[in-house]
Amino acid sequence: MRMTLQFLGATEEVTGSCHLLTVGKEQVLLDCGLIQGGRADELRNREPFEFDPKAIFAVVLSHAHIDHSGRLPLLVKSGFTGPIYTHKATAELCAIMLKDAAMLQRRDAERLSKRLAKQNLPPVEPLFTEEDVDQVVAQFIPLEYGSVTRVMPHVDVCLSDAGHILGSSILELWLGEGEAQKKLVFSGDLGRAGMPILKDPTLVASADMVLMESTYGNRLHRTWDDTLEELKAIFAKAVAESHGNILLPAFSVGRAQELLYLFHLYAKEWNLSRWRICLDSPMAIEATRVYVDNYPLMDEDFKRFTRQHPGQHPLLSNVEFTQTTEESIELNQIHKGLIIIAGSGMCNGGRIRSHLEHNLWRSECDIIICGYQAIGTPGRALVDGVGELTIHGNSVKVAATIHTIGGLSAHADQAELLHWYRHFEGAPPVVLVHGEPDAQRGLVEAMNQVPQHKPKALAIATHGDMLDLNGLPKLVWLHSQSQF
């Protein structure tokens, strides 16, 4: 029985996760993510799939972030009718996030069609619709951590907690039968040990091959204690100097809830009573309610704190939920004393764009960048020190202070990636995905430095590469330019 794995997304970049697993005559897709970044990157989502969606038996989804789940509605629209296996919480979050993505697709298509009409050109259709999302939700098969499920003939899967966002999963897959069976482990996006709210990433003991993310493969995050001190200093300086507003572009799932928890824990120490804190994102508000409802998945510190303070849920206290567009617009009339958490996390859409337009040019304001910023996004431009941004067609000078808080990242850094990998017995072969080239090269060098943990084989996947899994551990490896 032939078994292959083909890499069709998140290759030498951090968006568009998509990997095609073929076992015998059947195919299963690991993730089906949207490509994010600049306009040229987003246009790639309109290109046809490199496989026949009708021929896919099933999808196994690692977590809800759009760069892993965002093309599922397009997959369904293109004829995929099979089951989508994922964690129960991921299914709940996807119902929210994909609906929001469909709304944004519709609005973008409407704006572009208006511009095209002025040139007597035909309108464009949205990539997918709310109806396509409804069909995706109907195809979800919710799973729990720790249970083994047969997802197609000769393929079983078990989900383990990846500690990245609520419901995020490491995928353990058993392929084939008997002595020829191979075990593939896909890391998904790995979280970090010791971070608030969620449990630490699960350490897996065995694999014949590891498919591993490498987002921060060449860097170390600041320690958690240093990160808290850094945030405390930003707020203290803002209070002392009667600063303006503080904006936090944040991913609606994961980062927004983490910030709410920190603002609850350190409200007194950071003197937050002097600030009005607004979560200005309908999607983040809905996601927060999913977090609240999935209390059993939280770490012990979070659960213990909640039990000790009944009636003061740490995600629901000392914050205002800004639900309507009108309420959001009103915030732009306030020039100081506001902490605004809003999406999108990379500043390439959502309500944060409006708040940047009204605050970015003001030197008394602070912008706290607290998540990964992909190449080509406005958030990445701010991190790289751009002098001005174009927002809603207007050029806006960057005069606010830009803070990059890497210690809040929900992705494992180099040391944490190495720690996770080194718990596998026998240093199994590794293919790196979901990372930019510099990050991946840095991780390759680090993985090869310790002889007893050096992988039997190590490669960076490039787009379209196909790995023959039958040869493991005697590898029929990727083409030469990917080898190390």
Short mmCIF file of C-alpha atoms in Angstrom, two decimals:
data_model
loop_
_atom_site.label_atom_id
_atom_site.label_comp_id
_atom_site.label_asym_id
_atom_site.label_seq_id
_atom_site.Cartn_x
_atom_site.Cartn_y
_atom_site.Cartn_z
CA MET A 1 0.00 0.00 0.00
CA ARG A 2 1.59 3.26 -1.11
CA MET A 3 1.68 6.10 1.42
CA THR A 4 2.78 9.65 0.55
CA LEU A 5 2.67 13.10 2.10
CA GLN A 6 2.62 16.18 -0.11
CA PHE A 7 3.21 19.71 1.17
CA LEU A 8 0.82 22.22 -0.43
CA GLY A 9 0.82 25.14 2.00
CA ALA A 10 2.76 26.86 4.78
CA THR A 11 5.96 25.92 2.96
CA GLU A 12 8.70 28.48 3.65
CA GLU A 13 5.95 30.80 4.91
CA VAL A 14 3.61 30.86 7.89
CA THR A 15 0.15 30.87 6.33
CA GLY A 16 -1.96 28.56 4.20
CA SER A 17 -1.31 25.32 6.09
CA CYS A 18 -2.28 22.38 3.86
CA HIS A 19 -0.79 18.87 3.58
CA LEU A 20 -2.14 16.02 1.44
CA LEU A 21 -1.81 12.51 2.87
CA THR A 22 -2.44 9.58 0.52
CA VAL A 23 -2.82 6.06 1.90
CA GLY A 24 -3.67 3.45 -0.70
CA LYS A 25 -6.45 4.82 -2.86
CA GLU A 26 -7.74 7.37 -0.35
CA GLN A 27 -6.66 10.91 0.52
CA VAL A 28 -6.96 12.91 3.73
CA LEU A 29 -6.10 16.59 4.09
CA LEU A 30 -4.26 17.91 7.14
CA ASP A 31 -5.49 21.51 7.52
CA CYS A 32 -6.85 23.73 4.75
CA GLY A 33 -5.75 27.25 5.61
CA LEU A 34 -6.16 30.66 4.06
CA ILE A 35 -3.08 32.41 2.70
CA GLN A 36 -2.63 35.74 4.49
CA GLY A 37 -0.36 38.72 3.88
CA GLY A 38 -0.38 41.37 1.18
CA ARG A 39 -2.83 41.64 -1.71
CA ALA A 40 -0.74 39.37 -3.95
CA ASP A 41 -0.67 36.69 -1.25
CA GLU A 42 -4.41 36.85 -0.73
CA LEU A 43 -5.07 36.52 -4.46
CA ARG A 44 -3.38 33.10 -4.33
CA ASN A 45 -6.44 31.85 -2.44
CA ARG A 46 -8.41 32.13 -5.69
CA GLU A 47 -6.12 29.71 -7.49
CA PRO A 48 -7.55 26.20 -7.99
CA PHE A 49 -6.65 23.52 -5.47
CA GLU A 50 -3.76 21.30 -6.56
CA PHE A 51 -5.90 18.22 -5.99
CA ASP A 52 -9.49 17.25 -6.71
CA PRO A 53 -11.61 18.35 -3.71
CA LYS A 54 -14.19 15.73 -4.63
CA ALA A 55 -11.54 13.02 -4.19
CA ILE A 56 -10.67 13.97 -0.59
CA PHE A 57 -12.03 11.35 1.83
CA ALA A 58 -11.71 13.49 4.98
CA VAL A 59 -10.00 16.50 6.55
CA VAL A 60 -8.24 16.53 9.92
CA LEU A 61 -7.95 20.08 11.26
CA SER A 62 -5.32 21.02 13.85
CA HIS A 63 -6.96 24.24 15.12
CA ALA A 64 -9.24 27.14 14.30
CA HIS A 65 -6.86 29.91 13.23
CA ILE A 66 -7.73 31.07 9.74
CA ASP A 67 -4.31 30.24 8.30
CA HIS A 68 -5.16 26.60 9.11
CA SER A 69 -8.94 26.50 8.56
CA GLY A 70 -9.81 29.41 6.28
CA ARG A 71 -10.07 27.59 2.93
CA LEU A 72 -12.44 24.92 4.23
CA PRO A 73 -15.49 26.80 2.89
CA LEU A 74 -13.82 27.00 -0.52
CA LEU A 75 -13.02 23.28 -0.32
CA VAL A 76 -16.69 22.52 0.34
CA LYS A 77 -17.75 24.96 -2.37
CA SER A 78 -15.46 23.05 -4.77
CA GLY A 79 -17.13 19.72 -4.09
CA PHE A 80 -15.68 18.22 -0.90
CA THR A 81 -18.46 16.39 0.95
CA GLY A 82 -16.54 14.32 3.52
CA PRO A 83 -16.15 14.65 7.29
CA ILE A 84 -13.92 17.25 8.96
CA TYR A 85 -12.41 15.83 12.14
CA THR A 86 -11.26 18.29 14.78
CA HIS A 87 -11.47 19.05 18.48
CA LYS A 88 -14.91 20.03 19.78
CA ALA A 89 -13.71 23.52 20.82
CA THR A 90 -12.10 24.04 17.41
CA ALA A 91 -15.41 23.27 15.72
CA GLU A 92 -17.13 25.85 17.94
CA LEU A 93 -14.49 28.50 17.22
CA CYS A 94 -14.48 27.80 13.48
CA ALA A 95 -18.22 28.40 13.32
CA ILE A 96 -17.48 31.94 14.54
CA MET A 97 -14.24 32.64 12.69
CA LEU A 98 -15.26 31.30 9.30
CA LYS A 99 -18.55 33.20 9.41
CA ASP A 100 -16.56 36.38 10.07
CA ALA A 101 -14.18 35.52 7.22
CA ALA A 102 -17.13 35.06 4.86
CA MET A 103 -18.50 38.47 5.85
CA LEU A 104 -15.11 40.07 5.13
CA GLN A 105 -14.93 38.26 1.78
CA ARG A 106 -18.35 39.62 0.85
CA ARG A 107 -17.47 43.19 1.84
CA ASP A 108 -14.15 43.09 0.00
CA ALA A 109 -15.87 41.77 -3.12
CA GLU A 110 -18.50 44.51 -2.92
CA ARG A 111 -15.87 47.27 -2.59
CA LEU A 112 -13.78 45.88 -5.43
CA SER A 113 -16.84 45.41 -7.66
CA LYS A 114 -17.77 49.08 -7.20
CA ARG A 115 -14.31 50.13 -8.35
CA LEU A 116 -14.46 47.76 -11.31
CA ALA A 117 -17.90 49.05 -12.31
CA LYS A 118 -16.41 52.53 -12.79
CA GLN A 119 -14.09 50.95 -15.38
CA ASN A 120 -16.96 49.04 -17.03
CA LEU A 121 -15.45 45.78 -15.79
CA PRO A 122 -17.45 42.80 -14.47
CA PRO A 123 -17.90 42.36 -10.69
CA VAL A 124 -15.98 39.81 -8.61
CA GLU A 125 -17.52 37.14 -6.44
CA PRO A 126 -16.46 36.56 -2.82
CA LEU A 127 -14.12 33.64 -2.28
CA PHE A 128 -16.87 31.93 -0.30
CA THR A 129 -20.17 32.80 1.37
CA GLU A 130 -21.92 32.36 4.71
CA GLU A 131 -23.83 29.47 3.16
CA ASP A 132 -20.55 27.70 2.38
CA VAL A 133 -19.55 28.15 6.02
CA ASP A 134 -22.84 26.63 7.17
CA GLN A 135 -22.02 23.55 5.09
CA VAL A 136 -18.53 23.32 6.64
CA VAL A 137 -20.04 23.43 10.13
CA ALA A 138 -22.45 20.64 9.15
CA GLN A 139 -19.49 18.45 8.13
CA PHE A 140 -17.54 18.81 11.40
CA ILE A 141 -17.05 15.65 13.48
CA PRO A 142 -16.06 16.91 16.96
CA LEU A 143 -13.45 14.90 18.86
CA GLU A 144 -11.96 14.97 22.35
CA TYR A 145 -8.31 14.81 23.31
CA GLY A 146 -6.90 11.34 23.84
CA SER A 147 -9.37 9.21 21.87
CA VAL A 148 -8.27 7.26 18.78
CA THR A 149 -10.60 7.64 15.79
CA ARG A 150 -10.54 5.98 12.38
CA VAL A 151 -10.86 8.84 9.87
CA MET A 152 -10.53 6.77 6.69
CA PRO A 153 -9.47 3.23 5.78
CA HIS A 154 -6.01 2.49 7.20
CA VAL A 155 -5.72 5.90 8.97
CA ASP A 156 -6.37 6.44 12.67
CA VAL A 157 -5.89 9.75 14.47
CA CYS A 158 -5.55 10.88 18.08
CA LEU A 159 -5.64 14.54 19.13
CA SER A 160 -3.41 15.85 21.93
CA ASP A 161 -3.40 19.35 23.40
CA ALA A 162 -0.97 21.65 21.53
CA GLY A 163 -1.37 24.50 24.06
CA HIS A 164 -1.57 27.13 21.29
CA ILE A 165 -5.21 28.24 21.42
CA LEU A 166 -8.34 26.62 22.79
CA GLY A 167 -8.84 23.28 21.06
CA SER A 168 -5.48 23.35 19.26
CA SER A 169 -4.20 19.86 18.58
CA ILE A 170 -1.12 17.83 17.85
CA LEU A 171 -2.18 15.14 15.38
CA GLU A 172 -0.90 11.60 15.92
CA LEU A 173 -1.71 9.51 12.83
CA TRP A 174 -1.25 5.78 12.35
CA LEU A 175 -1.01 4.88 8.66
CA GLY A 176 -1.39 1.41 7.15
CA GLU A 177 -1.67 -1.91 8.95
CA GLY A 178 0.50 -4.50 10.64
CA GLU A 179 4.30 -4.40 10.32
CA ALA A 180 4.09 -1.83 7.52
CA GLN A 181 2.25 0.66 9.73
CA LYS A 182 3.91 4.08 10.18
CA LYS A 183 3.19 6.77 12.73
CA LEU A 184 3.17 10.38 11.55
CA VAL A 185 3.00 13.21 14.11
CA PHE A 186 1.94 16.68 12.92
CA SER A 187 2.68 19.36 15.51
CA GLY A 188 0.09 21.82 14.24
CA ASP A 189 1.01 25.12 15.91
CA LEU A 190 2.77 24.46 19.20
CA GLY A 191 2.12 26.67 22.19
CA ARG A 192 4.41 27.46 25.10
CA ALA A 193 4.86 25.93 28.51
CA GLY A 194 3.83 28.06 31.48
CA MET A 195 1.59 30.45 29.56
CA PRO A 196 -1.71 31.58 31.12
CA ILE A 197 -5.10 29.93 30.62
CA LEU A 198 -4.12 26.87 28.56
CA LYS A 199 -2.31 23.66 29.42
CA ASP A 200 1.25 23.07 28.27
CA PRO A 201 1.82 21.37 24.89
CA THR A 202 1.63 17.59 25.09
CA LEU A 203 4.96 15.77 24.82
CA VAL A 204 4.73 12.82 22.41
CA ALA A 205 7.07 9.86 22.84
CA SER A 206 7.08 8.05 19.50
CA ALA A 207 6.89 8.74 15.76
CA ASP A 208 8.28 7.40 12.51
CA MET A 209 8.19 10.90 11.07
CA VAL A 210 7.47 14.36 12.48
CA LEU A 211 5.88 17.21 10.54
CA MET A 212 6.80 20.25 12.61
CA GLU A 213 6.07 23.96 12.65
CA SER A 214 9.03 26.38 12.79
CA THR A 215 7.51 29.85 13.14
CA TYR A 216 10.07 31.06 15.68
CA GLY A 217 12.79 28.55 14.88
CA ASN A 218 15.58 31.14 15.00
CA ARG A 219 14.71 33.15 18.07
CA LEU A 220 14.06 33.01 21.79
CA HIS A 221 11.15 34.80 23.40
CA ARG A 222 11.61 36.99 26.43
CA THR A 223 10.89 35.22 29.69
CA TRP A 224 7.39 35.44 31.08
CA ASP A 225 8.56 37.53 34.05
CA ASP A 226 10.41 39.95 31.77
CA THR A 227 7.34 40.24 29.55
CA LEU A 228 5.13 41.15 32.51
CA GLU A 229 7.65 43.78 33.62
CA GLU A 230 7.74 45.20 30.10
CA LEU A 231 3.95 45.54 30.01
CA LYS A 232 3.92 47.06 33.48
CA ALA A 233 6.48 49.68 32.38
CA ILE A 234 4.41 50.64 29.32
CA PHE A 235 1.31 51.26 31.43
CA ALA A 236 3.28 53.06 34.16
CA LYS A 237 4.85 55.42 31.61
CA ALA A 238 1.48 56.06 29.99
CA VAL A 239 -0.05 56.98 33.36
CA ALA A 240 2.89 59.16 34.45
CA GLU A 241 2.98 61.15 31.23
CA SER A 242 -0.80 61.44 30.75
CA HIS A 243 -0.43 59.59 27.49
CA GLY A 244 -3.17 59.08 24.98
CA ASN A 245 -4.70 55.73 24.14
CA ILE A 246 -3.08 52.30 24.02
CA LEU A 247 -3.98 50.02 21.10
CA LEU A 248 -3.39 46.29 21.08
CA PRO A 249 -3.97 44.63 17.69
CA ALA A 250 -4.83 41.11 18.75
CA PHE A 251 -5.93 37.85 17.23
CA SER A 252 -9.55 37.33 18.23
CA VAL A 253 -8.92 33.79 19.37
CA GLY A 254 -6.14 33.19 21.85
CA ARG A 255 -4.38 36.52 22.20
CA ALA A 256 -7.47 38.55 23.07
CA GLN A 257 -8.44 36.14 25.87
CA GLU A 258 -4.88 36.05 27.20
CA LEU A 259 -4.83 39.84 27.43
CA LEU A 260 -8.15 39.90 29.27
CA TYR A 261 -6.79 37.41 31.78
CA LEU A 262 -3.61 39.44 32.34
CA PHE A 263 -5.60 42.66 32.79
CA HIS A 264 -7.64 40.85 35.44
CA LEU A 265 -4.65 39.36 37.25
CA TYR A 266 -2.58 42.55 37.28
CA ALA A 267 -5.29 45.21 37.42
CA LYS A 268 -3.99 46.63 40.69
CA GLU A 269 -0.25 46.22 40.03
CA TRP A 270 -0.50 47.90 36.61
CA ASN A 271 -2.83 50.63 37.90
CA LEU A 272 -5.44 49.68 35.33
CA SER A 273 -8.32 51.22 37.28
CA ARG A 274 -7.36 54.50 35.59
CA TRP A 275 -8.04 53.01 32.17
CA ARG A 276 -11.19 52.08 30.31
CA ILE A 277 -10.53 48.68 28.74
CA CYS A 278 -12.55 47.80 25.62
CA LEU A 279 -12.62 44.55 23.70
CA ASP A 280 -13.68 45.97 20.35
CA SER A 281 -14.22 42.85 18.27
CA PRO A 282 -17.51 40.98 17.89
CA MET A 283 -15.60 37.84 16.93
CA ALA A 284 -13.30 38.08 19.97
CA ILE A 285 -16.35 38.59 22.18
CA GLU A 286 -17.98 35.42 20.82
CA ALA A 287 -14.70 33.52 21.11
CA THR A 288 -14.34 34.64 24.73
CA ARG A 289 -17.72 33.08 25.48
CA VAL A 290 -16.50 29.82 23.92
CA TYR A 291 -13.46 29.97 26.19
CA VAL A 292 -15.73 30.50 29.21
CA ASP A 293 -17.91 27.54 28.20
CA ASN A 294 -14.89 25.23 27.79
CA TYR A 295 -13.61 25.74 31.31
CA PRO A 296 -12.45 22.07 31.76
CA LEU A 297 -9.76 22.56 29.08
CA MET A 298 -7.99 25.33 31.03
CA ASP A 299 -4.84 24.87 33.10
CA GLU A 300 -4.99 24.28 36.84
CA ASP A 301 -3.92 27.83 37.78
CA PHE A 302 -6.80 29.32 35.78
CA LYS A 303 -9.35 26.89 37.23
CA ARG A 304 -8.08 27.39 40.79
CA PHE A 305 -8.19 31.19 40.44
CA THR A 306 -11.73 31.03 39.09
CA ARG A 307 -12.90 28.77 41.91
CA GLN A 308 -11.38 31.10 44.52
CA HIS A 309 -13.14 34.17 43.10
CA PRO A 310 -16.76 33.15 42.38
CA GLY A 311 -18.70 35.73 40.44
CA GLN A 312 -15.52 37.35 39.09
CA HIS A 313 -14.71 35.35 35.98
CA PRO A 314 -11.20 36.45 34.92
CA LEU A 315 -12.21 36.83 31.27
CA LEU A 316 -15.36 38.83 31.96
CA SER A 317 -14.43 41.35 34.66
CA ASN A 318 -13.01 44.93 34.23
CA VAL A 319 -13.59 44.96 30.46
CA GLU A 320 -16.27 46.44 28.21
CA PHE A 321 -17.49 44.46 25.23
CA THR A 322 -17.87 46.84 22.28
CA GLN A 323 -20.32 44.97 20.10
CA THR A 324 -21.81 47.41 17.59
CA THR A 325 -20.17 49.49 14.87
CA GLU A 326 -21.64 52.63 16.42
CA GLU A 327 -20.02 51.86 19.78
CA SER A 328 -16.70 51.29 18.05
CA ILE A 329 -16.89 54.60 16.18
CA GLU A 330 -17.60 56.42 19.44
CA LEU A 331 -14.26 55.24 20.81
CA ASN A 332 -12.49 57.29 18.16
CA GLN A 333 -13.77 60.47 19.82
CA ILE A 334 -11.83 59.65 23.01
CA HIS A 335 -8.21 60.82 23.01
CA LYS A 336 -6.79 59.35 26.20
CA GLY A 337 -7.45 56.79 28.91
CA LEU A 338 -8.50 53.99 26.55
CA ILE A 339 -7.00 50.54 26.17
CA ILE A 340 -8.46 49.06 22.99
CA ILE A 341 -8.04 45.39 22.09
CA ALA A 342 -9.20 44.87 18.51
CA GLY A 343 -8.59 42.68 15.48
CA SER A 344 -7.12 41.89 13.21
CA GLY A 345 -3.92 40.80 14.87
CA MET A 346 -1.79 41.74 11.84
CA CYS A 347 -3.61 45.07 11.29
CA ASN A 348 -4.73 44.03 7.81
CA GLY A 349 -8.47 44.25 8.49
CA GLY A 350 -11.08 44.67 11.18
CA ARG A 351 -11.74 47.53 13.58
CA ILE A 352 -8.10 48.04 14.55
CA ARG A 353 -7.64 49.78 11.18
CA SER A 354 -10.02 52.56 12.17
CA HIS A 355 -8.41 52.96 15.59
CA LEU A 356 -4.95 53.14 13.99
CA GLU A 357 -6.22 55.81 11.62
CA HIS A 358 -7.30 57.94 14.60
CA ASN A 359 -4.35 57.23 16.91
CA LEU A 360 -1.27 56.22 14.95
CA TRP A 361 -0.32 59.80 14.06
CA ARG A 362 -0.48 60.95 17.70
CA SER A 363 2.89 60.85 19.50
CA GLU A 364 1.21 60.45 22.89
CA CYS A 365 -0.29 57.08 21.92
CA ASP A 366 1.17 53.59 22.22
CA ILE A 367 0.71 50.59 19.93
CA ILE A 368 1.55 47.23 21.48
CA ILE A 369 2.30 44.54 18.89
CA CYS A 370 1.91 41.23 20.70
CA GLY A 371 1.66 38.57 18.01
CA TYR A 372 3.28 37.23 14.88
CA GLN A 373 3.25 39.63 11.92
CA ALA A 374 3.51 38.00 8.50
CA ILE A 375 5.57 39.59 5.73
CA GLY A 376 3.45 42.03 3.71
CA THR A 377 1.03 42.92 6.51
CA PRO A 378 0.64 46.41 8.02
CA GLY A 379 1.57 44.98 11.42
CA ARG A 380 4.88 43.74 10.02
CA ALA A 381 5.48 47.19 8.52
CA LEU A 382 4.99 48.77 11.96
CA VAL A 383 7.40 46.31 13.56
CA ASP A 384 9.95 47.04 10.83
CA GLY A 385 9.75 50.81 11.51
CA VAL A 386 7.71 52.12 8.57
CA GLY A 387 7.18 55.90 8.62
CA GLU A 388 3.60 55.89 7.39
CA LEU A 389 0.75 53.51 6.60
CA THR A 390 -2.06 53.74 4.08
CA ILE A 391 -5.35 53.20 5.90
CA HIS A 392 -8.71 53.45 4.14
CA GLY A 393 -6.96 55.18 1.25
CA ASN A 394 -5.30 57.80 3.46
CA SER A 395 -1.61 58.11 4.29
CA VAL A 396 -1.19 58.13 8.08
CA LYS A 397 2.10 59.16 9.69
CA VAL A 398 3.49 56.80 12.33
CA ALA A 399 4.17 59.00 15.38
CA ALA A 400 2.88 56.72 18.15
CA THR A 401 5.36 54.59 20.07
CA ILE A 402 5.46 51.04 18.72
CA HIS A 403 6.19 48.30 21.26
CA THR A 404 6.88 44.72 20.15
CA ILE A 405 6.15 42.28 22.98
CA GLY A 406 7.49 38.95 21.75
CA GLY A 407 7.01 37.26 25.11
CA LEU A 408 3.24 37.11 24.57
CA SER A 409 3.59 34.92 21.52
CA ALA A 410 1.42 31.80 21.47
CA HIS A 411 4.06 30.01 19.35
CA ALA A 412 6.91 28.03 20.83
CA ASP A 413 10.34 29.61 20.36
CA GLN A 414 13.48 27.75 19.30
CA ALA A 415 14.24 26.32 22.75
CA GLU A 416 10.64 25.20 23.23
CA LEU A 417 10.51 23.58 19.78
CA LEU A 418 13.72 21.70 20.57
CA HIS A 419 12.35 20.65 23.97
CA TRP A 420 9.21 19.27 22.34
CA TYR A 421 11.09 17.38 19.62
CA ARG A 422 13.70 15.90 21.96
CA HIS A 423 11.02 13.94 23.83
CA PHE A 424 10.62 11.66 20.81
CA GLU A 425 12.47 8.38 21.18
CA GLY A 426 15.12 7.66 18.57
CA ALA A 427 15.34 11.14 16.96
CA PRO A 428 12.83 10.46 14.14
CA PRO A 429 13.06 12.22 10.75
CA VAL A 430 11.64 15.76 10.61
CA VAL A 431 10.12 17.94 7.90
CA LEU A 432 9.79 21.62 8.80
CA VAL A 433 6.75 23.63 7.67
CA HIS A 434 5.03 26.84 8.78
CA GLY A 435 8.08 29.09 9.01
CA GLU A 436 9.93 31.70 6.99
CA PRO A 437 13.29 30.59 5.54
CA ASP A 438 15.53 32.36 8.09
CA ALA A 439 13.58 30.86 10.98
CA GLN A 440 13.74 27.40 9.46
CA ARG A 441 17.47 27.55 8.76
CA GLY A 442 18.07 28.65 12.35
CA LEU A 443 16.07 25.70 13.67
CA VAL A 444 17.90 23.27 11.39
CA GLU A 445 21.25 24.44 12.76
CA ALA A 446 20.03 24.11 16.35
CA MET A 447 18.56 20.63 15.80
CA ASN A 448 21.84 19.37 14.35
CA GLN A 449 24.02 20.67 17.19
CA VAL A 450 23.36 17.93 19.75
CA PRO A 451 24.45 14.55 18.35
CA GLN A 452 22.18 12.37 20.50
CA HIS A 453 19.12 14.40 19.42
CA LYS A 454 20.10 15.03 15.81
CA PRO A 455 17.24 13.85 13.56
CA LYS A 456 17.85 10.82 11.37
CA ALA A 457 16.88 13.06 8.50
CA LEU A 458 15.87 16.72 8.39
CA ALA A 459 14.36 18.78 5.60
CA ILE A 460 12.56 22.04 4.93
CA ALA A 461 9.49 21.39 2.80
CA THR A 462 9.13 23.40 -0.38
CA HIS A 463 5.85 23.72 -2.19
CA GLY A 464 4.74 20.57 -3.98
CA ASP A 465 7.34 18.29 -2.38
CA MET A 466 6.09 14.74 -1.95
CA LEU A 467 7.52 12.38 0.67
CA ASP A 468 7.36 8.60 0.25
CA LEU A 469 6.32 7.34 3.70
CA ASN A 470 6.79 3.65 2.82
CA GLY A 471 10.56 4.12 2.96
CA LEU A 472 10.66 5.29 6.57
CA PRO A 473 13.02 5.17 8.32
CA LYS A 474 15.02 4.33 5.17
CA LEU A 475 13.99 7.57 3.59
CA VAL A 476 13.14 8.35 0.02
CA TRP A 477 13.70 11.98 0.85
CA LEU A 478 12.77 15.34 -0.59
CA HIS A 479 14.60 16.86 -3.55
CA SER A 480 18.15 17.99 -2.95
CA GLN A 481 17.61 21.72 -2.41
CA SER A 482 15.55 20.93 0.70
CA GLN A 483 18.06 18.54 2.28
CA PHE A 484 20.25 19.25 5.31
#
